[in-house]
Coordinates of C-alpha atoms and ligand atoms in Angstrom, one line a residue:
Chain N
X1 CA 156.4 -2.4 135.0
X2 CA 155.2 -0.6 131.8
X3 CA 152.7 2.5 132.4
X4 CA 151.2 2.9 135.7
X5 CA 147.8 4.6 133.1
X6 CA 144.5 3.0 134.5
X7 CA 144.2 -0.3 132.4
X8 CA 140.4 -0.9 134.1
X9 CA 138.6 1.0 135.7
X10 CA 135.0 1.3 137.4
X11 CA 133.3 3.7 138.6
X12 CA 131.1 4.1 140.6
X13 CA 129.5 1.1 139.7
X14 CA 125.8 -0.2 141.4
X15 CA 123.9 -4.4 140.7
X16 CA 121.0 -4.3 141.8
X17 CA 119.0 -7.2 141.0
X18 CA 115.5 -7.0 139.6
X19 CA 112.8 -7.6 142.4
X20 CA 116.0 -6.5 145.1
X21 CA 115.9 -4.7 147.5
X22 CA 119.9 -3.2 148.2
X23 CA 122.4 -4.1 145.6
X24 CA 124.5 -6.8 145.4
X25 CA 127.3 -3.9 144.3
X26 CA 126.2 -0.9 145.8
X27 CA 128.0 1.7 144.0
X28 CA 131.8 1.3 143.8
X29 CA 135.1 3.0 142.8
X30 CA 138.5 1.5 141.7
X31 CA 141.1 1.5 139.4
X32 CA 143.6 -1.1 137.6
X33 CA 146.7 -0.9 136.3
X34 CA 148.2 -3.2 134.2
X35 CA 151.0 -5.4 136.3
X36 CA 148.4 -5.7 139.8
X37 CA 147.7 -9.3 141.0
X38 CA 144.3 -8.1 142.7
X39 CA 142.8 -10.2 145.4
X40 CA 138.8 -9.7 146.2
X41 CA 138.0 -10.9 149.2
X42 CA 134.5 -11.1 151.6
X43 CA 132.6 -13.1 153.1
X44 CA 128.8 -15.1 150.8
X45 CA 126.7 -12.7 149.5
X46 CA 129.5 -10.0 149.7
X47 CA 129.2 -9.3 146.0
X48 CA 132.3 -11.0 145.0
X49 CA 131.1 -12.8 142.6
X50 CA 128.5 -9.6 141.4
X51 CA 131.4 -7.5 140.7
X52 CA 134.1 -9.9 139.4
X53 CA 131.3 -11.0 136.2
X54 CA 131.1 -6.3 135.9
X55 CA 134.3 -6.7 134.9
X56 CA 134.1 -8.0 131.2
X57 CA 130.2 -7.3 130.9
X58 CA 128.5 -10.1 132.3
X59 CA 126.6 -8.3 134.6
X60 CA 124.5 -5.0 133.6
X61 CA 125.4 -2.2 136.1
X62 CA 122.3 -0.5 137.1
X63 CA 124.1 3.0 137.6
X64 CA 127.8 3.9 136.7
X65 CA 130.4 3.3 134.3
X66 CA 133.3 0.7 133.3
X67 CA 136.4 1.8 130.9
X68 CA 138.5 -0.9 129.5
X69 CA 141.6 0.8 127.2
X70 CA 139.6 3.7 127.7
X71 CA 136.7 2.6 126.1
X72 CA 133.4 3.2 128.3
X73 CA 131.5 0.7 128.6
X74 CA 127.9 2.9 127.6
X75 CA 129.1 3.7 124.6
X76 CA 129.6 0.0 123.6
X77 CA 127.1 -2.1 121.9
X78 CA 126.7 -5.5 122.0
X79 CA 129.2 -5.8 118.6
X80 CA 131.7 -3.7 121.1
X81 CA 131.1 -5.0 124.8
X82 CA 131.9 -8.1 122.7
X83 CA 135.3 -7.2 121.1
X84 CA 136.5 -5.8 124.3
X85 CA 135.6 -9.1 126.2
X86 CA 137.4 -11.1 124.1
X87 CA 141.1 -9.6 125.9
X88 CA 139.7 -10.5 128.9
X89 CA 140.2 -14.1 129.9
X90 CA 138.5 -15.6 132.8
X91 CA 138.1 -17.9 134.7
X92 CA 135.1 -20.4 136.6
X93 CA 134.5 -21.6 140.0
X94 CA 133.3 -25.1 138.2
X95 CA 135.7 -24.2 135.4
X96 CA 132.3 -24.2 132.8
X97 CA 134.7 -26.3 130.3
X98 CA 132.3 -27.9 126.9
X99 CA 132.2 -31.3 127.8
X100 CA 132.7 -34.0 125.5
X101 CA 135.0 -32.2 123.0
X102 CA 138.7 -33.0 124.3
X103 CA 141.2 -30.4 126.6
X104 CA 142.5 -29.1 122.8
X105 CA 139.2 -28.2 120.9
X106 CA 137.8 -26.8 124.3
X107 CA 140.9 -24.0 124.5
X108 CA 140.5 -24.7 120.2
X109 CA 136.9 -22.3 122.2
X110 CA 138.8 -19.3 124.0
X111 CA 139.5 -18.1 119.9
X112 CA 136.4 -17.5 118.7
X113 CA 135.7 -13.8 120.0
X114 CA 138.8 -13.5 117.5
X115 CA 137.3 -15.4 114.3
X116 CA 134.5 -15.5 112.4
X117 CA 131.3 -17.5 112.3
X118 CA 132.1 -20.1 109.5
X119 CA 136.0 -20.4 110.3
X120 CA 135.0 -21.4 113.9
X121 CA 131.6 -23.8 112.4
X122 CA 134.4 -25.6 110.0
X123 CA 137.3 -26.1 112.8
X124 CA 139.5 -24.3 110.4
X125 CA 142.7 -22.9 111.8
X126 CA 145.1 -21.7 110.6
X127 CA 149.5 -23.0 111.6
X128 CA 149.9 -20.1 114.5
X129 CA 146.6 -20.5 116.0
X130 CA 147.2 -24.7 116.7
X131 CA 150.6 -23.4 117.1
X132 CA 149.0 -21.6 120.1
X133 CA 146.7 -23.6 121.3
X134 CA 149.4 -26.3 121.9
X135 CA 151.8 -24.0 123.5
X136 CA 149.4 -23.3 126.1
X137 CA 148.1 -26.4 126.3
X138 CA 151.8 -27.3 127.2
X139 CA 152.2 -23.9 129.5
X140 CA 149.0 -25.6 132.0
X141 CA 151.4 -28.9 131.3
X142 CA 148.8 -30.9 129.9
X143 CA 149.5 -31.9 126.9
X144 CA 149.7 -35.0 127.9
X145 CA 146.5 -35.0 128.0
X146 CA 145.8 -33.2 124.4
X147 CA 143.2 -35.1 122.3
X148 CA 141.3 -36.7 126.1
X149 CA 137.5 -35.4 126.3
X150 CA 136.9 -33.4 129.5
X151 CA 134.7 -35.0 131.7
X152 CA 137.6 -37.7 131.7
X153 CA 140.1 -35.3 134.0
X154 CA 140.3 -34.6 137.9
X155 CA 139.2 -31.3 139.4
X156 CA 142.7 -29.8 139.1
X157 CA 143.6 -30.4 135.6
X158 CA 140.0 -29.5 133.7
X159 CA 140.8 -25.8 135.3
X160 CA 144.2 -25.8 134.0
X161 CA 141.9 -26.4 130.8
X162 CA 139.9 -23.1 131.7
X163 CA 142.8 -21.0 132.1
X164 CA 144.1 -22.6 129.5
X165 CA 141.6 -21.8 127.6
X166 CA 141.2 -18.7 129.1
X167 CA 145.7 -18.0 127.6
X168 CA 144.3 -18.6 123.9
X169 CA 142.4 -15.3 123.9
X170 CA 145.2 -13.8 124.2
X171 CA 144.3 -11.3 127.2
X172 CA 145.1 -8.8 129.1
X173 CA 143.1 -9.3 132.2
X174 CA 143.0 -12.4 133.9
X175 CA 139.6 -12.5 135.6
X176 CA 138.3 -15.7 138.2
X177 CA 135.4 -16.1 140.4
X178 CA 136.6 -18.8 143.7
X179 CA 139.4 -20.2 140.6
X180 CA 140.1 -22.6 143.2
X181 CA 137.6 -22.7 145.7
X182 CA 136.2 -26.1 144.7
X183 CA 140.1 -27.7 145.5
X184 CA 141.5 -29.3 147.7
X185 CA 144.2 -27.1 149.0
X186 CA 147.3 -28.0 147.4
X187 CA 146.0 -28.5 144.5
X188 CA 144.1 -24.0 144.8
X189 CA 148.0 -23.1 145.7
X190 CA 149.9 -25.2 142.5
X191 CA 146.7 -23.8 140.7
X192 CA 147.3 -20.5 141.1
X193 CA 151.0 -20.3 141.3
X194 CA 150.6 -21.4 138.2
X195 CA 148.2 -18.6 137.6
X196 CA 149.8 -15.9 139.4
X197 CA 153.1 -17.1 136.8
X198 CA 151.4 -16.9 133.5
X199 CA 150.1 -13.4 135.3
X200 CA 153.8 -12.7 135.6
X201 CA 154.7 -13.5 132.0
X202 CA 152.2 -12.0 130.2
X203 CA 152.7 -9.2 132.4
X204 CA 148.0 -9.1 132.7
X205 CA 146.8 -7.6 135.2
X206 CA 144.9 -9.9 136.9
X207 CA 141.5 -9.7 139.1
X208 CA 140.5 -12.6 141.1
X209 CA 137.8 -13.3 143.9
X210 CA 139.2 -15.8 146.5
X211 CA 137.5 -17.3 149.6
X212 CA 141.0 -18.4 151.0
X213 CA 142.9 -15.7 153.6
X214 CA 146.1 -17.5 153.4
X215 CA 146.1 -17.7 149.0
X216 CA 144.9 -14.1 149.2
X217 CA 147.8 -12.2 151.2
X218 CA 149.8 -14.8 149.9
X219 CA 149.8 -13.6 146.1
X220 CA 148.3 -10.8 145.9
X221 CA 150.0 -7.4 144.9
X222 CA 146.4 -5.6 146.4
X223 CA 143.5 -6.8 148.0
X224 CA 140.3 -4.8 147.7
X225 CA 137.6 -7.1 150.4
X226 CA 133.7 -6.2 149.8
X227 CA 131.4 -5.9 152.6
X228 CA 127.7 -5.8 151.6
X229 CA 128.6 -4.5 148.0
X230 CA 130.2 -2.6 149.5
X231 CA 134.6 -2.1 149.3
X232 CA 135.6 -2.2 152.5
X233 CA 139.6 -2.1 152.0
X234 CA 142.1 -1.2 149.3
X235 CA 145.5 -1.7 149.8
X236 CA 148.0 -4.2 150.3
X237 CA 147.9 -7.5 151.9
X238 CA 150.3 -6.7 154.6
X239 CA 147.9 -4.3 155.1
X240 CA 145.2 -6.6 155.4
X241 CA 144.8 -6.9 159.9
X242 CA 143.1 -9.2 162.1
X243 CA 140.3 -7.2 163.2
X244 CA 140.0 -6.4 159.3
X245 CA 139.5 -10.0 158.9
X246 CA 136.6 -10.3 161.7
X247 CA 134.9 -7.3 160.9
X248 CA 135.3 -9.4 157.4
X249 CA 133.3 -12.5 158.1
X250 CA 131.6 -11.5 160.5
X251 CA 127.7 -12.0 160.6
Chain U
X1 CA 90.1 -44.3 157.4
X2 CA 94.3 -43.0 158.7
X3 CA 95.0 -43.6 154.7
X4 CA 91.2 -42.2 152.5
X5 CA 89.6 -39.3 152.8
X6 CA 86.6 -38.4 152.1
X7 CA 88.5 -36.1 148.5
X8 CA 89.5 -39.3 147.9
X9 CA 86.3 -41.0 147.8
X10 CA 84.2 -39.2 145.9
X11 CA 87.6 -39.1 143.0
X12 CA 87.2 -43.0 143.1
X13 CA 83.2 -42.2 142.4
X14 CA 84.4 -40.4 139.0
X15 CA 86.7 -42.6 138.1
X16 CA 84.6 -45.3 138.1
X17 CA 81.4 -42.9 136.8
X18 CA 84.7 -42.4 133.9
X19 CA 85.1 -46.2 132.9
X20 CA 81.5 -47.2 132.7
X21 CA 80.7 -43.9 130.6
X22 CA 84.0 -44.5 128.6
X23 CA 82.3 -49.1 127.9
X24 CA 79.2 -47.8 126.6
X25 CA 79.7 -45.8 123.8
X26 CA 82.8 -47.8 122.9
X27 CA 80.4 -51.4 123.0
X28 CA 82.7 -52.5 124.9
X29 CA 82.0 -56.1 125.0
X30 CA 83.6 -59.7 126.2
X31 CA 80.6 -61.5 125.2
X32 CA 81.1 -60.9 121.3
X33 CA 84.0 -62.7 121.4
X34 CA 81.4 -66.1 121.9
X35 CA 82.1 -66.6 118.6
X36 CA 85.7 -68.3 119.1
X37 CA 85.0 -71.2 116.4
X38 CA 85.2 -67.4 114.3
X39 CA 88.9 -66.2 114.8
X40 CA 90.4 -69.8 114.5
X41 CA 88.4 -70.2 111.0
X42 CA 89.7 -66.4 109.8
X43 CA 93.6 -66.9 111.2
X44 CA 93.4 -70.1 109.5
X45 CA 93.0 -68.1 106.0
X46 CA 96.8 -66.9 106.6
X47 CA 98.4 -70.4 106.6
X48 CA 99.9 -70.8 105.0
X49 CA 102.2 -67.8 104.1
X50 CA 102.0 -67.0 100.3
X51 CA 106.3 -66.8 100.1
X52 CA 105.8 -65.9 96.3
X53 CA 104.8 -62.1 96.8
X54 CA 108.0 -61.6 99.4
X55 CA 109.9 -60.5 96.4
X56 CA 107.7 -57.8 95.7
X57 CA 106.4 -57.4 99.4
X58 CA 110.1 -56.6 100.5
X59 CA 110.6 -53.8 98.1
X60 CA 107.0 -52.5 99.5
X61 CA 108.5 -52.8 103.3
X62 CA 112.2 -50.6 101.9
X63 CA 109.4 -48.4 101.0
X64 CA 108.2 -47.8 104.5
X65 CA 111.6 -47.7 106.0
X66 CA 112.5 -45.6 103.7
X67 CA 109.3 -43.2 104.5
X68 CA 110.3 -43.9 108.0
X69 CA 114.1 -42.9 107.9
X70 CA 113.3 -39.4 104.9
X71 CA 110.8 -38.1 107.6
X72 CA 112.6 -38.5 110.8
X73 CA 116.0 -37.8 109.7
X74 CA 114.7 -34.3 107.1
X75 CA 112.4 -33.7 111.1
X76 CA 115.9 -33.1 112.1
X77 CA 118.3 -31.0 110.4
X78 CA 114.4 -28.9 110.0
X79 CA 114.3 -29.3 113.9
X80 CA 118.4 -28.5 115.1
X81 CA 117.9 -25.0 113.7
X82 CA 114.1 -23.9 114.7
X83 CA 114.7 -25.7 118.6
X84 CA 117.5 -22.8 119.0
X85 CA 114.4 -20.4 118.1
X86 CA 112.0 -21.5 120.1
X87 CA 114.4 -22.1 123.2
X88 CA 113.8 -18.9 126.0
X89 CA 117.7 -19.1 126.2
X90 CA 118.7 -18.5 122.7
X91 CA 115.2 -17.9 121.2
X92 CA 116.0 -14.1 121.3
X93 CA 112.4 -11.5 120.1
X94 CA 111.0 -15.3 118.3
X95 CA 110.5 -17.0 121.3
X96 CA 107.1 -16.2 120.8
X97 CA 105.7 -16.8 118.2
X98 CA 108.1 -19.8 116.9
X99 CA 106.4 -21.7 119.6
X100 CA 102.5 -21.5 119.2
X101 CA 103.4 -22.2 115.5
X102 CA 105.4 -25.1 116.1
X103 CA 102.1 -26.2 118.8
X104 CA 99.5 -25.9 116.6
X105 CA 101.4 -27.4 113.9
X106 CA 102.0 -30.3 116.4
X107 CA 98.6 -30.3 117.3
X108 CA 97.7 -31.1 114.0
X109 CA 97.5 -35.4 113.8
X110 CA 99.7 -37.3 111.3
X111 CA 97.0 -38.5 109.5
X112 CA 95.4 -35.5 108.9
X113 CA 98.5 -33.9 107.5
X114 CA 99.0 -37.7 105.1
X115 CA 95.6 -36.8 103.8
X116 CA 95.7 -33.8 103.3
X117 CA 99.6 -33.8 101.6
X118 CA 97.5 -36.9 99.3
X119 CA 94.9 -34.1 98.3
X120 CA 97.5 -32.5 97.0
X121 CA 100.3 -34.1 95.2
X122 CA 98.6 -37.4 94.6
X123 CA 98.5 -40.8 96.4
X124 CA 102.3 -42.8 96.7
X125 CA 105.1 -42.8 99.3
X126 CA 106.3 -39.2 99.1
X127 CA 102.8 -37.2 100.1
X128 CA 103.4 -39.3 103.4
X129 CA 106.8 -38.8 104.3
X130 CA 106.3 -34.3 103.5
X131 CA 103.9 -35.4 106.1
X132 CA 106.7 -37.6 108.5
X133 CA 108.4 -33.9 108.5
X134 CA 106.1 -31.7 108.7
X135 CA 104.9 -33.6 112.1
X136 CA 108.1 -34.3 113.2
X137 CA 110.1 -31.7 112.3
X138 CA 107.5 -29.7 114.5
X139 CA 107.7 -32.1 117.3
X140 CA 111.4 -32.3 117.6
X141 CA 111.8 -28.7 117.6
X142 CA 109.4 -28.7 120.8
X143 CA 111.4 -31.6 122.9
X144 CA 115.5 -30.4 121.2
X145 CA 114.1 -27.5 122.8
X146 CA 113.6 -28.4 125.4
X147 CA 117.1 -29.4 125.9
X148 CA 118.9 -26.9 125.6
X149 CA 116.5 -25.0 127.9
X150 CA 117.6 -27.7 130.5
X151 CA 121.6 -27.0 129.4
X152 CA 124.2 -26.3 132.1
X153 CA 123.9 -22.5 131.9
X154 CA 127.7 -22.7 132.9
X155 CA 129.8 -23.3 129.4
X156 CA 127.1 -20.6 128.1
X157 CA 127.8 -18.1 130.2
X158 CA 132.1 -18.9 129.7
X159 CA 131.5 -18.5 125.8
X160 CA 129.8 -15.6 126.5
X161 CA 133.6 -14.4 128.5
X162 CA 135.5 -15.8 125.9
X163 CA 133.5 -13.2 123.0
X164 CA 131.6 -16.1 120.8
X165 CA 129.2 -14.6 119.2
X166 CA 126.2 -15.4 120.1
X167 CA 125.2 -18.4 118.4
X168 CA 128.2 -19.8 118.6
X169 CA 127.9 -20.1 121.9
X170 CA 124.6 -21.3 121.8
X171 CA 125.4 -23.8 119.2
X172 CA 128.8 -25.1 120.8
X173 CA 127.8 -24.4 124.2
X174 CA 124.7 -26.6 123.8
X175 CA 125.2 -28.8 122.0
X176 CA 127.6 -31.0 122.8
X177 CA 125.4 -31.1 126.4
X178 CA 122.4 -32.5 124.6
X179 CA 123.6 -34.0 121.6
X180 CA 123.3 -38.4 123.7
X181 CA 119.5 -36.9 124.1
X182 CA 118.7 -35.6 121.2
X183 CA 119.9 -39.3 119.7
X184 CA 117.8 -41.0 121.7
X185 CA 114.7 -38.7 120.8
X186 CA 115.4 -39.3 117.4
X187 CA 115.6 -43.0 117.7
X188 CA 112.5 -43.3 119.9
X189 CA 110.6 -40.4 117.2
X190 CA 112.0 -42.8 114.4
X191 CA 110.4 -45.9 115.6
X192 CA 107.2 -44.2 116.0
X193 CA 107.2 -42.7 112.2
X194 CA 107.4 -46.1 111.9
X195 CA 104.1 -47.1 113.1
X196 CA 102.9 -43.5 111.2
X197 CA 104.5 -45.0 107.9
X198 CA 102.2 -47.4 107.9
X199 CA 98.8 -46.0 109.7
X200 CA 99.9 -43.0 106.1
X201 CA 99.9 -46.0 104.1
X202 CA 96.8 -47.0 105.0
X203 CA 95.1 -44.4 103.3
X204 CA 97.4 -44.8 100.4
X205 CA 100.7 -43.1 101.0
X206 CA 101.7 -46.4 100.1
X207 CA 104.9 -48.5 101.2
X208 CA 104.2 -52.2 103.4
X209 CA 101.2 -51.0 105.3
X210 CA 99.3 -50.0 101.8
X211 CA 100.0 -53.5 101.2
X212 CA 97.8 -54.8 104.0
X213 CA 95.3 -52.6 103.5
X214 CA 94.6 -54.4 99.8
X215 CA 95.7 -57.5 100.4
X216 CA 93.0 -57.2 103.7
X217 CA 90.5 -55.6 101.7
X218 CA 90.6 -58.9 98.9
X219 CA 90.6 -61.2 101.0
X220 CA 94.1 -62.5 100.4
X221 CA 95.0 -63.3 103.8
X222 CA 98.6 -65.5 103.0
X223 CA 99.5 -62.5 101.5
X224 CA 98.8 -60.4 104.7
X225 CA 100.0 -62.8 106.9
X226 CA 104.0 -62.5 104.9
X227 CA 102.7 -58.9 105.4
X228 CA 102.2 -58.5 109.2
X229 CA 105.0 -61.2 109.5
X230 CA 107.6 -58.0 108.2
X231 CA 106.2 -55.2 109.6
X232 CA 106.9 -56.6 113.5
X233 CA 110.3 -57.4 111.9
X234 CA 110.9 -53.9 110.6
X235 CA 109.8 -52.7 113.8
X236 CA 111.5 -55.2 116.0
X237 CA 115.1 -54.2 114.6
X238 CA 114.7 -50.5 114.5
X239 CA 113.2 -51.1 118.3
X240 CA 116.7 -52.9 118.1
X241 CA 119.0 -50.3 116.8
X242 CA 117.2 -47.7 118.9
X243 CA 117.8 -49.3 121.8
X244 CA 121.4 -50.2 121.0
X245 CA 122.4 -46.9 119.6
X246 CA 121.0 -45.1 122.5
X247 CA 123.6 -47.7 125.3
X248 CA 125.9 -46.4 122.9
X249 CA 126.3 -42.8 123.3
X250 CA 124.6 -42.4 126.4
Ligands
ATP1 N1 121.1 -13.5 139.2 C1 121.0 -12.4 140.8 N2 119.2 -13.0 140.2 C2 119.3 -11.9 141.8 N3 120.1 -12.1 143.1 C3 121.3 -11.5 142.5 C4 121.3 -12.8 141.6 N4 122.9 -13.6 142.0 C5 123.3 -12.8 143.3 N5 122.5 -12.5 143.4 C6 122.6 -11.6 145.0 O1 123.4 -10.8 145.0 C7 124.5 -10.9 145.9 C8 125.8 -10.8 145.8 O2 125.5 -11.8 145.5 P1 127.4 -12.8 144.9 O3 126.6 -13.8 144.1 O4 128.1 -11.3 143.5 O5 128.3 -12.7 146.4 P2 129.5 -13.1 146.8 O6 130.1 -12.3 147.1 O7 129.9 -13.8 144.7 O8 128.9 -14.6 147.6 P3 129.5 -16.2 147.3 O9 130.7 -15.7 148.2 O10 128.3 -16.7 147.6 O11 129.8 -16.9 145.7 C9 123.9 -11.5 147.4 O12 122.0 -11.1 148.0 C10 123.0 -12.8 146.2 O13 122.0 -13.6 146.7
MG2 MG1 130.1 -15.8 144.3

C-alpha cells in the first residue's frame, strides 16, 4: 500500500439545509487515506447522502472545510472545484445514467470533465480515449452490451454502467451513495465485489454509504457510522458490536 | 342537496349570464340560417372545380408549406438555446429577464406580427415566415423550458459529479431525456404554423391563403373550391405525419 498521507480530509464539516432547524451534518472531522475502503452506516436521515455529497463538493459545507490532494475547497472557485471532482468517480443509488444513450455513450460522458467543450459536443474521442472506454466496459463485463441503450438493461447492468462511467474518469476516489440499495441481495453482493476488486486493482480511496451492515462488514476496511449527522463510530469492522448496531438503528 | 352547495347555484347562474351576454354581443341567431337556399346556391357555385388552376395553386400550397416549415423549424432552432436560459435549473442569472421577454413576445398575436413585418419588408411569404419564426421561437422556448425544468434531476447531478462544465452537463443530462417531447411539441407547432400561414396569407403573406382570399373576393368560387381542397389536404397530411413521427419517437 502507498503512503499514509491523507488524501481526503473533512474538518469540522457541517451542513445545515435552508430552513432546517438542525444540522444534517454536524461538525464532522475525518481523515481518509488512499487504499481505505470505508463504508458509511446510519439509519435513514442520519446524513449519509449529505456527507458523501460534500466530499466531491456537490453539496457545499455551511461550516468547516474539506481538503483533497492538499487543496482546500474553501480556496477553490467553481472551476477549481470541478477539476477536483473530475478525479472522484461517484456511483449513485439510481445509477443516474443518461437515458436513450448507449452503454458506450454513457461511459464517454465520464470523460467530459477532462476535455474541451467543443470536443465533447462533437463527440470526438481519440484512440486512447476510445480504448479506455472499451477497457472499462470490459472490466464491468458489459462488452456484449456496448451499443445497447441503457434503458434496456437490468438494474444490476445499469449499475455496472454507472461504475464504468466512474472508472472512465480515471479516479483516485470512488464515492458511492447506496449504490446497491435497489438491487437484490445476490446482485448487490456481486456489485460490491466488483467495486472492491476495482478498488484494490487501482489502489483507490473508496467511501460508500450502505444500508446493509453485513455487506459493510464483509468488504470495508473501516466503518464510519453517523447518527443525527454526527460520527458515533469510526473503527475497523470487527469493532462494530451488536450493541453499537442497535444504538445506530434504534428509533 | 347532497351533491351541490348554494355556492354552485350562484356559479351556475353566473355562467348562464355569461352565455346570454355572449349571445348578445356575437349576434348569435340560428334563425339567420332560414334562407337555406342561399347556402345551397352559394355552394353550387363551387362546382365543377376549376382544375385548370391546379398547377398554380399547388405551387401556392407548397409556398404555404414552406412558410410553415421554415417558420416553425427556425423557431425551434432559436428556441433550443433560448430555452436553456428560460428554465429555472439551467438559466443562471438570466432567468427572470428571459422569461419576461418571452412572455412579452408571446403576447403579440401572430397576425399583428405579420402585419408589422409586412409593413417593414413588404408583402409576400418572407414577412409571414419571419412572423411565424418570432412567434414559434417564443412559444417553443417556453414549452421546452418547462420540459427542462421537469427533467429528471439524476443525470444532471451525475454530470456535475463527473466534473462536466455546466453547459455540457445541461446539454447531455437534459436533451436526450426531453428530445421526444420536444419533437412532439415541434410537430404540433408545425401544424399550427400551417393554419397561421393561411391566416397571414389573407393579409398579404402569400401562399395558398392569399390565393383563397383573392379568389373569394373576386367571386371565383370554382377556384375557391380548389384552394379549400388543397388546404384540407395539407392539413390532413401534416397532421398524419406529425402523429406518426410522435408515435415513432415516444
Ligand atoms: N435538499 C435538502 N433540503 C433540506 N433538507 C434535506 C435535504 N436533503 C436532506 N435533507 C435532510 O437532511 C437530513 C439528512 O439527510 P440525508 O439524505 O443526508 O440522510 P441519509 O442518511 O442519506 O438518509 P437515507 O438513508 O434515507 O438516504 C435529513 O433530515 C433530511 O431530511
Ligand atoms: Mg441517502
